[in-house]
PDB file of C-alpha atoms and ligand atoms in Angstrom:
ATOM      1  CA  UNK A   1       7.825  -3.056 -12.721  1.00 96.00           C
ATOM      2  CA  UNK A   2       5.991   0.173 -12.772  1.00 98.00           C
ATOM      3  CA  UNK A   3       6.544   3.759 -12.728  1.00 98.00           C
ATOM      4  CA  UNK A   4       4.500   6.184 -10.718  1.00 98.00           C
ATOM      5  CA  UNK A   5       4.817   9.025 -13.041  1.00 98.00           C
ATOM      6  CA  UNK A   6       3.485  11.784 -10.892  1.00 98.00           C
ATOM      7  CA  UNK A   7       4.579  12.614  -7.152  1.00 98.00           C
ATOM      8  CA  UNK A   8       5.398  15.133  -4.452  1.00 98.00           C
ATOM      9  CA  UNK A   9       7.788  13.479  -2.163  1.00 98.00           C
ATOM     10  CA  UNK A  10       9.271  16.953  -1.933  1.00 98.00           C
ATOM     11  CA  UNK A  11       5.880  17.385   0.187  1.00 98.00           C
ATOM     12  CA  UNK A  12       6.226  18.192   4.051  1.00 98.00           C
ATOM     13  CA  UNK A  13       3.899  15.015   4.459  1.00 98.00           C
ATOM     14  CA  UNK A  14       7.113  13.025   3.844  1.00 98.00           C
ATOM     15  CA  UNK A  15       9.678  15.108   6.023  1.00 98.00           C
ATOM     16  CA  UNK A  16       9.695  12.338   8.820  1.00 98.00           C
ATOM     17  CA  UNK A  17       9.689   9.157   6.620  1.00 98.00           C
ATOM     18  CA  UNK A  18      10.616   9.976   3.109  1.00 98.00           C
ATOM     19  CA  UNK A  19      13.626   7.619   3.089  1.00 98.00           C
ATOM     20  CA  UNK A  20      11.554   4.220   4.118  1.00 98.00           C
ATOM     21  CA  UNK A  21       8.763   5.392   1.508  1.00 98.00           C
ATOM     22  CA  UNK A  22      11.051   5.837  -1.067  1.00 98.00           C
ATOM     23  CA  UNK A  23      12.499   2.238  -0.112  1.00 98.00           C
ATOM     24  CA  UNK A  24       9.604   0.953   0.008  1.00 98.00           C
ATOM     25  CA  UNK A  25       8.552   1.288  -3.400  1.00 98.00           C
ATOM     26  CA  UNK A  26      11.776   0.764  -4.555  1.00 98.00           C
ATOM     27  CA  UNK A  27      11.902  -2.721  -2.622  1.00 98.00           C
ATOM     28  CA  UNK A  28       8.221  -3.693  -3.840  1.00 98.00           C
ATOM     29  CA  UNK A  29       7.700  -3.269  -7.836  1.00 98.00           C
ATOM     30  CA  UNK A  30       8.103   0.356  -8.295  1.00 98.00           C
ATOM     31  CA  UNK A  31      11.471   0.513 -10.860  1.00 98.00           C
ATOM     32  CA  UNK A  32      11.245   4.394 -11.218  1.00 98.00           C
ATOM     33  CA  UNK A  33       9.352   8.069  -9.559  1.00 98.00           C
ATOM     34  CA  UNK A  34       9.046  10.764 -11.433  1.00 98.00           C
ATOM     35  CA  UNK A  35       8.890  13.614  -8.748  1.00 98.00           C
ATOM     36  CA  UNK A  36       6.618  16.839  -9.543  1.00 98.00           C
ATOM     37  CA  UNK A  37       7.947  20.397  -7.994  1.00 98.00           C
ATOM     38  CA  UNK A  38       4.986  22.791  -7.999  1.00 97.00           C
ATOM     39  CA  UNK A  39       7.166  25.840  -7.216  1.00 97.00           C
ATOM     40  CA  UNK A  40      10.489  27.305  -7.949  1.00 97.00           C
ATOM     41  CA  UNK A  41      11.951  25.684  -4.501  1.00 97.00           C
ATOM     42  CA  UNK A  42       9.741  22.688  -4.479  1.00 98.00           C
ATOM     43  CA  UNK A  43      11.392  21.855  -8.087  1.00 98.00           C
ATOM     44  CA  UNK A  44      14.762  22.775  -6.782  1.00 98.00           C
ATOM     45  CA  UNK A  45      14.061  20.227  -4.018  1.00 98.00           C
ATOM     46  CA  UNK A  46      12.886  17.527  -6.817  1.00 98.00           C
ATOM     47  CA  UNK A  47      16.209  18.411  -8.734  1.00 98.00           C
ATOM     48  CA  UNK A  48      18.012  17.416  -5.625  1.00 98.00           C
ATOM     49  CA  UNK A  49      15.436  14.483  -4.655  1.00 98.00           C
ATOM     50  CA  UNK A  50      16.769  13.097  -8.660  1.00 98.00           C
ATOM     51  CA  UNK A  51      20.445  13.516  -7.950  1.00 98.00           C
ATOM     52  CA  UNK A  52      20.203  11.903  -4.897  1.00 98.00           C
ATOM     53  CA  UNK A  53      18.358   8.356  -6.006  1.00 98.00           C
ATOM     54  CA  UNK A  54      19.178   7.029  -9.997  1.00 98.00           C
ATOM     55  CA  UNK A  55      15.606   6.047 -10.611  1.00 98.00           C
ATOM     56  CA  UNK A  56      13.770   9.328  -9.220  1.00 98.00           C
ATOM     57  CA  UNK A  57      13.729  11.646 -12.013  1.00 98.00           C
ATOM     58  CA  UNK A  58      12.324  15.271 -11.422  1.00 98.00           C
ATOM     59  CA  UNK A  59       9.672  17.254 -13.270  1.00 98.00           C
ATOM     60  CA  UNK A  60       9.398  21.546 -12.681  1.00 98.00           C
ATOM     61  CA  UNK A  61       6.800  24.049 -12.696  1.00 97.00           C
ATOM     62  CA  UNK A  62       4.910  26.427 -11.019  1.00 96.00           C
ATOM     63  CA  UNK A  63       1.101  25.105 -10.588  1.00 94.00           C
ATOM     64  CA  UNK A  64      -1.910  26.946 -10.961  1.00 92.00           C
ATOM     65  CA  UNK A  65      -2.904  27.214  -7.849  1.00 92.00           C
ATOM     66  CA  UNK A  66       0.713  28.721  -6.907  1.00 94.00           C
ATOM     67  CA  UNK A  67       1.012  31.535  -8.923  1.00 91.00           C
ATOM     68  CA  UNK A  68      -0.302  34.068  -6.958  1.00 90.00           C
ATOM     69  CA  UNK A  69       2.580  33.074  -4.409  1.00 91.00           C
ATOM     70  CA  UNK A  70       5.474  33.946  -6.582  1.00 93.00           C
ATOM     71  CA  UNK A  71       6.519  36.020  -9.435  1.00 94.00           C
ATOM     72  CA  UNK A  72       7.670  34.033 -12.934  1.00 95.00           C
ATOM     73  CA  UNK A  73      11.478  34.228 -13.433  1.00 95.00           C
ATOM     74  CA  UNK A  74      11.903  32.802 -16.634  1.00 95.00           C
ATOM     75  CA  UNK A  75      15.575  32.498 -16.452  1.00 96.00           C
ATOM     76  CA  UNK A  76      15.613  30.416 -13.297  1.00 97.00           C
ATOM     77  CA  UNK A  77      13.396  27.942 -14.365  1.00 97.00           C
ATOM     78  CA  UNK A  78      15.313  27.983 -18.106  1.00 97.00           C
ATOM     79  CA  UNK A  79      18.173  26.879 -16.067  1.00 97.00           C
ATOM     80  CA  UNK A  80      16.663  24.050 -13.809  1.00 98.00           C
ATOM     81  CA  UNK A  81      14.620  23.001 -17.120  1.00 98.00           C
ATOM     82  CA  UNK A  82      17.985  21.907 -18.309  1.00 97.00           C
ATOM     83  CA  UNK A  83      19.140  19.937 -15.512  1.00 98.00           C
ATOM     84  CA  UNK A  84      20.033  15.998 -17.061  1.00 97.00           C
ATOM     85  CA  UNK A  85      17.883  14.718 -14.461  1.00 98.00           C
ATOM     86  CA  UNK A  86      14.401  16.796 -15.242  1.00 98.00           C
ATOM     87  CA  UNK A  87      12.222  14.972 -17.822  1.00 98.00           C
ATOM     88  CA  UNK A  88       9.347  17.074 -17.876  1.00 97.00           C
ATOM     89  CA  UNK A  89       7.659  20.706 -17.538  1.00 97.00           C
ATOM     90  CA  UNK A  90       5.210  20.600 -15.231  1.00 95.00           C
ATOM     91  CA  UNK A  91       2.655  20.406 -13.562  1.00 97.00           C
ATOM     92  CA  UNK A  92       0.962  23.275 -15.543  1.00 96.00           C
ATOM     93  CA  UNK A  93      -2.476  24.314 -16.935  1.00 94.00           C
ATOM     94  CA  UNK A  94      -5.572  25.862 -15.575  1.00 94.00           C
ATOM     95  CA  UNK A  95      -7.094  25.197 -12.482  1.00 93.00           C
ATOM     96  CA  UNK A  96     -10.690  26.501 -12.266  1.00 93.00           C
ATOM     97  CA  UNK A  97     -11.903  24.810  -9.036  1.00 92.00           C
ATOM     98  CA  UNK A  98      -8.889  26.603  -6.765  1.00 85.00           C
ATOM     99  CA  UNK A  99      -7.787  29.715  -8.368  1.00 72.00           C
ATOM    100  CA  UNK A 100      -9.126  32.738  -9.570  1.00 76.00           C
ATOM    101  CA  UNK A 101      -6.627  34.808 -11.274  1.00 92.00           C
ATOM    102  CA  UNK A 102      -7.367  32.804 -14.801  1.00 93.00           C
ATOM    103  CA  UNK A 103      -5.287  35.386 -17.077  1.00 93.00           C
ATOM    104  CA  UNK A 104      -2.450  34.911 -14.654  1.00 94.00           C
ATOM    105  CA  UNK A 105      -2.769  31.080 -15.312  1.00 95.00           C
ATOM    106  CA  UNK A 106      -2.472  31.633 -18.504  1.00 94.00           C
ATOM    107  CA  UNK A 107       0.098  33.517 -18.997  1.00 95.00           C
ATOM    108  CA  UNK A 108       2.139  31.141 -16.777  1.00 95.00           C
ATOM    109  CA  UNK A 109       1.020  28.112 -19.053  1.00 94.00           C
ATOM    110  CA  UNK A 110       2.373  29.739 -21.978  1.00 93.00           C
ATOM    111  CA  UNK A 111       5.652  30.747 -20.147  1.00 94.00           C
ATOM    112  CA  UNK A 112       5.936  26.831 -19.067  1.00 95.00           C
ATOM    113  CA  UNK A 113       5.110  25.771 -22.745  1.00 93.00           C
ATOM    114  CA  UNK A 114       7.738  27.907 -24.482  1.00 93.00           C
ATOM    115  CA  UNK A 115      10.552  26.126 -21.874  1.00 95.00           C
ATOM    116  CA  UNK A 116       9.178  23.250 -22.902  1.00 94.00           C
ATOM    117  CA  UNK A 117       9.531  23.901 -26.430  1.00 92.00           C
ATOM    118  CA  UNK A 118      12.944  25.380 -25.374  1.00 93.00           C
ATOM    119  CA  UNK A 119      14.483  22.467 -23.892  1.00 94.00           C
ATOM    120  CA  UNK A 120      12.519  20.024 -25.804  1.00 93.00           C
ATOM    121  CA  UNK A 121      11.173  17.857 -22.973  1.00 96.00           C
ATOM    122  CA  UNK A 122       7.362  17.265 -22.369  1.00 96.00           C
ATOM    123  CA  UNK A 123       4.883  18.434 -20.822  1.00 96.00           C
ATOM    124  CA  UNK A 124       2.456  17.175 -17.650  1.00 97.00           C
ATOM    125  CA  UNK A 125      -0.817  18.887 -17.853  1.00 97.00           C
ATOM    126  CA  UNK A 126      -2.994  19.830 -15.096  1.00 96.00           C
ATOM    127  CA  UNK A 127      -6.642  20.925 -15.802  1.00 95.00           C
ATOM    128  CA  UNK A 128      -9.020  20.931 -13.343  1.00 93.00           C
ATOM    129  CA  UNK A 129     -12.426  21.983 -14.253  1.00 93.00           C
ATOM    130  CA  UNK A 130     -11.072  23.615 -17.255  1.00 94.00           C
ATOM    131  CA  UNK A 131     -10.302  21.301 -20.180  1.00 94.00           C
ATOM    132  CA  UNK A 132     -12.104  23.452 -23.160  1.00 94.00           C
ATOM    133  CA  UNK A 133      -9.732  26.491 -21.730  1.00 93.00           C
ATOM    134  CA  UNK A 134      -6.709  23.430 -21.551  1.00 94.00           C
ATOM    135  CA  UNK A 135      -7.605  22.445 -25.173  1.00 93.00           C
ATOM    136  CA  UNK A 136      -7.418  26.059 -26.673  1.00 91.00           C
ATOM    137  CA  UNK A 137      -3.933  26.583 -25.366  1.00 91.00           C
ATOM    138  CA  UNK A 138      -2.296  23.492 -26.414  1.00 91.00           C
ATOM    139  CA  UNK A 139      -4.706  23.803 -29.613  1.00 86.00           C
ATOM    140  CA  UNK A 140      -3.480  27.560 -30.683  1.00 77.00           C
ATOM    141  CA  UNK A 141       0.009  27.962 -28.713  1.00 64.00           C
ATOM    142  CA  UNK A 142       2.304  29.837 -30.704  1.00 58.00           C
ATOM    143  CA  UNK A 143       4.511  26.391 -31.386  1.00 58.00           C
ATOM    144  CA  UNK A 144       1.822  23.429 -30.875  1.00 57.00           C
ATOM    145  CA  UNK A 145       2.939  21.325 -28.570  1.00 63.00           C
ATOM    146  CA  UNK A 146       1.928  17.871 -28.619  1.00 74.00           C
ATOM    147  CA  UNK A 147       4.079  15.631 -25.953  1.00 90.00           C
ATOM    148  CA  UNK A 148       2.719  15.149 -22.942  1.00 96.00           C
ATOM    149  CA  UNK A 149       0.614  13.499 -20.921  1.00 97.00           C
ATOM    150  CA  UNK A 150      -2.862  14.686 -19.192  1.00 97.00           C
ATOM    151  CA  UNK A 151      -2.508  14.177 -15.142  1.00 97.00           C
ATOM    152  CA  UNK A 152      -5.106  12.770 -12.681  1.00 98.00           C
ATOM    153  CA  UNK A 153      -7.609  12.065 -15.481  1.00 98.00           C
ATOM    154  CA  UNK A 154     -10.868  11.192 -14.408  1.00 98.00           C
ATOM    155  CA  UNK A 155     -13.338  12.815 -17.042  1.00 97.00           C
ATOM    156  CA  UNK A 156     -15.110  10.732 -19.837  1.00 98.00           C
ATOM    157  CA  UNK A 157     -13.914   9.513 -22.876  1.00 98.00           C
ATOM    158  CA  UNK A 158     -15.042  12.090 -24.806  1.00 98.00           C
ATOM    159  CA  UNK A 159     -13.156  14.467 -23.468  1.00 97.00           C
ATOM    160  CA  UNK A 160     -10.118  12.228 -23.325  1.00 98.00           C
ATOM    161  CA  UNK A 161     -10.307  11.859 -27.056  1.00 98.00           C
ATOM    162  CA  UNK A 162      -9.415  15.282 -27.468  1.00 96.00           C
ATOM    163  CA  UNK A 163      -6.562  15.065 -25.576  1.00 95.00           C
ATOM    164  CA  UNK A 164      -5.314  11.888 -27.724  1.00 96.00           C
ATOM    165  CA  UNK A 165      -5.938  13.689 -30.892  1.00 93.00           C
ATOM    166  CA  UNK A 166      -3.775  15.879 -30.018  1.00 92.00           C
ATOM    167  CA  UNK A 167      -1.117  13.578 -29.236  1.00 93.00           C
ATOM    168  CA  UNK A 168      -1.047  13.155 -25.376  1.00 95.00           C
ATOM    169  CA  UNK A 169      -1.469  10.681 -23.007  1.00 97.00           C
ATOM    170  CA  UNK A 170      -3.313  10.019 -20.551  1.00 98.00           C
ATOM    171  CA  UNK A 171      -2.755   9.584 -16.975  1.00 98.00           C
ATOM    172  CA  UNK A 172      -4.814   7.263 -14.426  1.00 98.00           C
ATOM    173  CA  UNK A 173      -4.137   7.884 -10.245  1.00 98.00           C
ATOM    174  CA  UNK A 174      -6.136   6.775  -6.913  1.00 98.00           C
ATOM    175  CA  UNK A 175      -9.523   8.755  -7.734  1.00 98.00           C
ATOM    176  CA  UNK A 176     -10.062   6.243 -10.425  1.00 98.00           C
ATOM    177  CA  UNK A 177     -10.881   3.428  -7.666  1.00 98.00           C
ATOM    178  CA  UNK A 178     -13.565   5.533  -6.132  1.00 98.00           C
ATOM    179  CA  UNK A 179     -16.205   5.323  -8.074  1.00 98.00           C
ATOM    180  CA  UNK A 180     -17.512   4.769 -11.736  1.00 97.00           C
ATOM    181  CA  UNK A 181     -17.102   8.090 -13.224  1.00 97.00           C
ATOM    182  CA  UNK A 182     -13.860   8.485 -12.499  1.00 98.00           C
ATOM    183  CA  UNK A 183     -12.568   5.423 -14.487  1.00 98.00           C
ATOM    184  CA  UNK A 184     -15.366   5.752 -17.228  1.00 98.00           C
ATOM    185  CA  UNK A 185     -12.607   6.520 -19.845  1.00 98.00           C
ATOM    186  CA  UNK A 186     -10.575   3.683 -19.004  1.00 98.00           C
ATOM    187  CA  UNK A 187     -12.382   0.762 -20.768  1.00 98.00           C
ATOM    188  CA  UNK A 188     -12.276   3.189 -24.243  1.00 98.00           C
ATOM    189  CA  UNK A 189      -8.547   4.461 -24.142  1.00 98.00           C
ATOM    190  CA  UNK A 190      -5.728   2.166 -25.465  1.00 98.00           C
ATOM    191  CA  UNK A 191      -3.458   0.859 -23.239  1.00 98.00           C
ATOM    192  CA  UNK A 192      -0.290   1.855 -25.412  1.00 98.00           C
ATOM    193  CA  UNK A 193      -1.791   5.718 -24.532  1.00 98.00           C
ATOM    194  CA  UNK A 194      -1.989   5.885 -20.857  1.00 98.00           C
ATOM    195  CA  UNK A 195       0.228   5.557 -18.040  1.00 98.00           C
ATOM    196  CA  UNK A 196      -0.114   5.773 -14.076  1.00 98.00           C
ATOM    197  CA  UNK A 197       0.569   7.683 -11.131  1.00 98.00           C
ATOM    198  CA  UNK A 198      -0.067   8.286  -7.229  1.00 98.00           C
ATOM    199  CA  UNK A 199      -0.057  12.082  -6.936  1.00 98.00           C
ATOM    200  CA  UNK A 200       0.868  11.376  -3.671  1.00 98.00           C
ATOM    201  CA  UNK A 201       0.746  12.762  -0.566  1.00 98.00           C
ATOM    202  CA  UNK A 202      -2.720  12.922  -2.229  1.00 98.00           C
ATOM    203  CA  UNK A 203      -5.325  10.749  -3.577  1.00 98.00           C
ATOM    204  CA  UNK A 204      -4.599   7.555  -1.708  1.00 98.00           C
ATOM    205  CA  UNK A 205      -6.368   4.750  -3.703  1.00 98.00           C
ATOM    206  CA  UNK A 206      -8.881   2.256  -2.119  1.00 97.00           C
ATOM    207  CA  UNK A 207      -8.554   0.745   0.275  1.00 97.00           C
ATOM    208  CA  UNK A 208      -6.337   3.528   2.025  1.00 98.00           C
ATOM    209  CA  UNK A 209      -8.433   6.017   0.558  1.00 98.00           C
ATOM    210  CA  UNK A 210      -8.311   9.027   3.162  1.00 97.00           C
ATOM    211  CA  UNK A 211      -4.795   7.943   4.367  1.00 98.00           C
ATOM    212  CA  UNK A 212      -1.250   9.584   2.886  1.00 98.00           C
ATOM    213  CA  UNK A 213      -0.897   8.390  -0.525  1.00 98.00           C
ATOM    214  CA  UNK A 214       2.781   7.095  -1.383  1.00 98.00           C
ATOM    215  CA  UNK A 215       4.209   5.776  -4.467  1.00 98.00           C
ATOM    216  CA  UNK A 216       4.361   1.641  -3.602  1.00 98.00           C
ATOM    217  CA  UNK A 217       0.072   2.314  -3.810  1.00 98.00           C
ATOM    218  CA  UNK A 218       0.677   2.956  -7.735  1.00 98.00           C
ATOM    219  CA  UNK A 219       0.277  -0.451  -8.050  1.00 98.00           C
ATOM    220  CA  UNK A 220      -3.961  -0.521  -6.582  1.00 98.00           C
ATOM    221  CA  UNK A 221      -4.848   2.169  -9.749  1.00 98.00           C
ATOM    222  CA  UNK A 222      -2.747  -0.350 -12.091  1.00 98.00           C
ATOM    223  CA  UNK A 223      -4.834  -3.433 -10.735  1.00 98.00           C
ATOM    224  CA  UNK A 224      -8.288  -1.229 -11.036  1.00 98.00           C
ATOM    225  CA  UNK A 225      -7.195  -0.879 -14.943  1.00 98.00           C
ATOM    226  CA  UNK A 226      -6.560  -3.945 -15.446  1.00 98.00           C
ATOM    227  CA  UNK A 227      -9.649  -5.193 -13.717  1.00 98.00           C
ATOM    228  CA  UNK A 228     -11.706  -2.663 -15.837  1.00 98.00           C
ATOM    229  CA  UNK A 229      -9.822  -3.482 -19.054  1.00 98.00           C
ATOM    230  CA  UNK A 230     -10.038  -7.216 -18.148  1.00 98.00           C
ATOM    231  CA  UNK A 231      -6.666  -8.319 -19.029  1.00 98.00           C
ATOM    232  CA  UNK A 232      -3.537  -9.140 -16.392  1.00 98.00           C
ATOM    233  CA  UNK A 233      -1.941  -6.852 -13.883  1.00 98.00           C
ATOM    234  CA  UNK A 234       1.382  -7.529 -15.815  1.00 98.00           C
ATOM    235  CA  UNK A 235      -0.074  -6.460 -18.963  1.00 98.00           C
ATOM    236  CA  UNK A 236      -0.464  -2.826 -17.449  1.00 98.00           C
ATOM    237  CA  UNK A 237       2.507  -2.870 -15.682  1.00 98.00           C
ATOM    238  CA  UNK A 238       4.341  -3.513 -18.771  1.00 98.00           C
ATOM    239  CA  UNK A 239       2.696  -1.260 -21.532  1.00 98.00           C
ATOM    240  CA  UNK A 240       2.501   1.627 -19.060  1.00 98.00           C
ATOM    241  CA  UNK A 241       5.984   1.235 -17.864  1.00 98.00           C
ATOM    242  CA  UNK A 242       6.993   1.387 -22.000  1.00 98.00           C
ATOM    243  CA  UNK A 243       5.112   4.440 -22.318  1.00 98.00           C
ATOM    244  CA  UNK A 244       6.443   6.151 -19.588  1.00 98.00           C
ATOM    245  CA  UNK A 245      10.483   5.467 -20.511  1.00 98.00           C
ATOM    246  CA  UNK A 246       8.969   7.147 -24.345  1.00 97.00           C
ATOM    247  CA  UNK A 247       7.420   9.917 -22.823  1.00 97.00           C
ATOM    248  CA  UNK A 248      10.220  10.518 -20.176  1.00 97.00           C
ATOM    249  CA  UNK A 249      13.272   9.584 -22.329  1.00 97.00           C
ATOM    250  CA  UNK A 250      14.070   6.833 -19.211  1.00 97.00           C
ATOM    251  CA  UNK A 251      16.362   4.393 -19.803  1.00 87.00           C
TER     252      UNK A 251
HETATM  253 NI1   NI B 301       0.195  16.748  -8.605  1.00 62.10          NI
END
């Protein structure tokens, strides 16, 4: 079994099949979806996505590259951060490639962070050209936070280390079967600190890279690990699954 531990099927990209895709995984290996909202009403739809299926389980925030689009109201997002079925805050963090408005970010991260700290779930990271700025928060936040796990990681293992020091983990999605680079990390980072994920509708891994990404594709970035970490398919699908129910609190 695995778990694709970060998704959108909230996403418009799923409005005319999300039913079969859902099935599909659900018929073919994947035992649980943890289902990312990246705005107030995309988490409310990933609340309702959870209460609808047992093993879809939601995670809330308002993403970088959203912020601009909607004003913070802390005691909404208090209240659907307490929902049974939401395991995580996030996605949050700094994106430097889409955004501008880095203060704004910022502030926003910390807001997520103190829910987080609030409700005492974890959080999912995104940093996107921006991991020294992604560091220095998690480093220096008012109450350190160190549960979590690092999304769509495709930077070296130096960088990577940091993240592990700090006590996160790391997580592996579709870009990592495109080239080199993108997996460099993998061979280096233990396998009882990572986990994986589709990020779908995006980041389709080979060989429907291009295409919609869905959740039953998890299992192409779980075979690239193991290929790269030269042990069995199971092996990954295992330790990353075990990881994932820690992190997550699944049953
Ligand atoms: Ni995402």
């Amino acid at each position: 079994m695995l778990i694709d531990t970060h998704s959108h099927l909230n996403f418009k990209e799923f409005d005319k099949d999300r039913d079969e895709v859902i099935k599909r995984a659900f018929e073919n290996g994947v035992g649980k979806i943890i289902n990312v909202g990246t705005n107030l009403r995309g988490s409310q739809d990933s609340i309702v996505l959870a209460e609808k299926h047992e093993n879809i389980y939601a995670a809330i925030s308002l993403h970088p590259i959203n912020i601009e689009k909607e004003k913070f109201d802390e005691k909404a997002w208090l209240e659907l951060a307490g929902h049974q079925k939401v395991v995580a805050i996030g996605e949050t963090g700094f994106d430097f490639y889409h955004s501008s408005d880095r203060e704004k970010q910022k502030e926003i991260f910390k807001e997520l962070i103190k829910i987080a700290c609030q409700v005492k779930k974890p959080l999912i990271i995104h940093s996107r050209e921006a991991d020294q700025k992604t560091l220095d928060i998690l480093n220096h936040s008012e109450s350190p936070f160190s549960r979590g796990v690092i999304h769509c990681f495709d930077r070296d293992y130096t960088v990577a280390k940091k993240f592990l020091d700090l006590g996160f983990l790391i997580s592996y999605t579709g870009n990592i079967t495109y080239n080199k680079e993108n997996a460099s990390s993998i061979s280096k980072v233990p396998l009882d600190k990572m986990m994986v994920e589709t990020d779908c509708p995006f980041l389709a891994p080979v060989p429907f890279r291009g295409k919609r990404n869905e959740p039953l594709y998890v299992k192409y970035v779980a075979q690239k690990i193991a290929e790269i970490k030269n042990i069995s398919f199971e092996e990954v699908a295992e330790k990353t699954t075990q990881n994932a129910k820690k992190l997550f609190g699944l049953k």
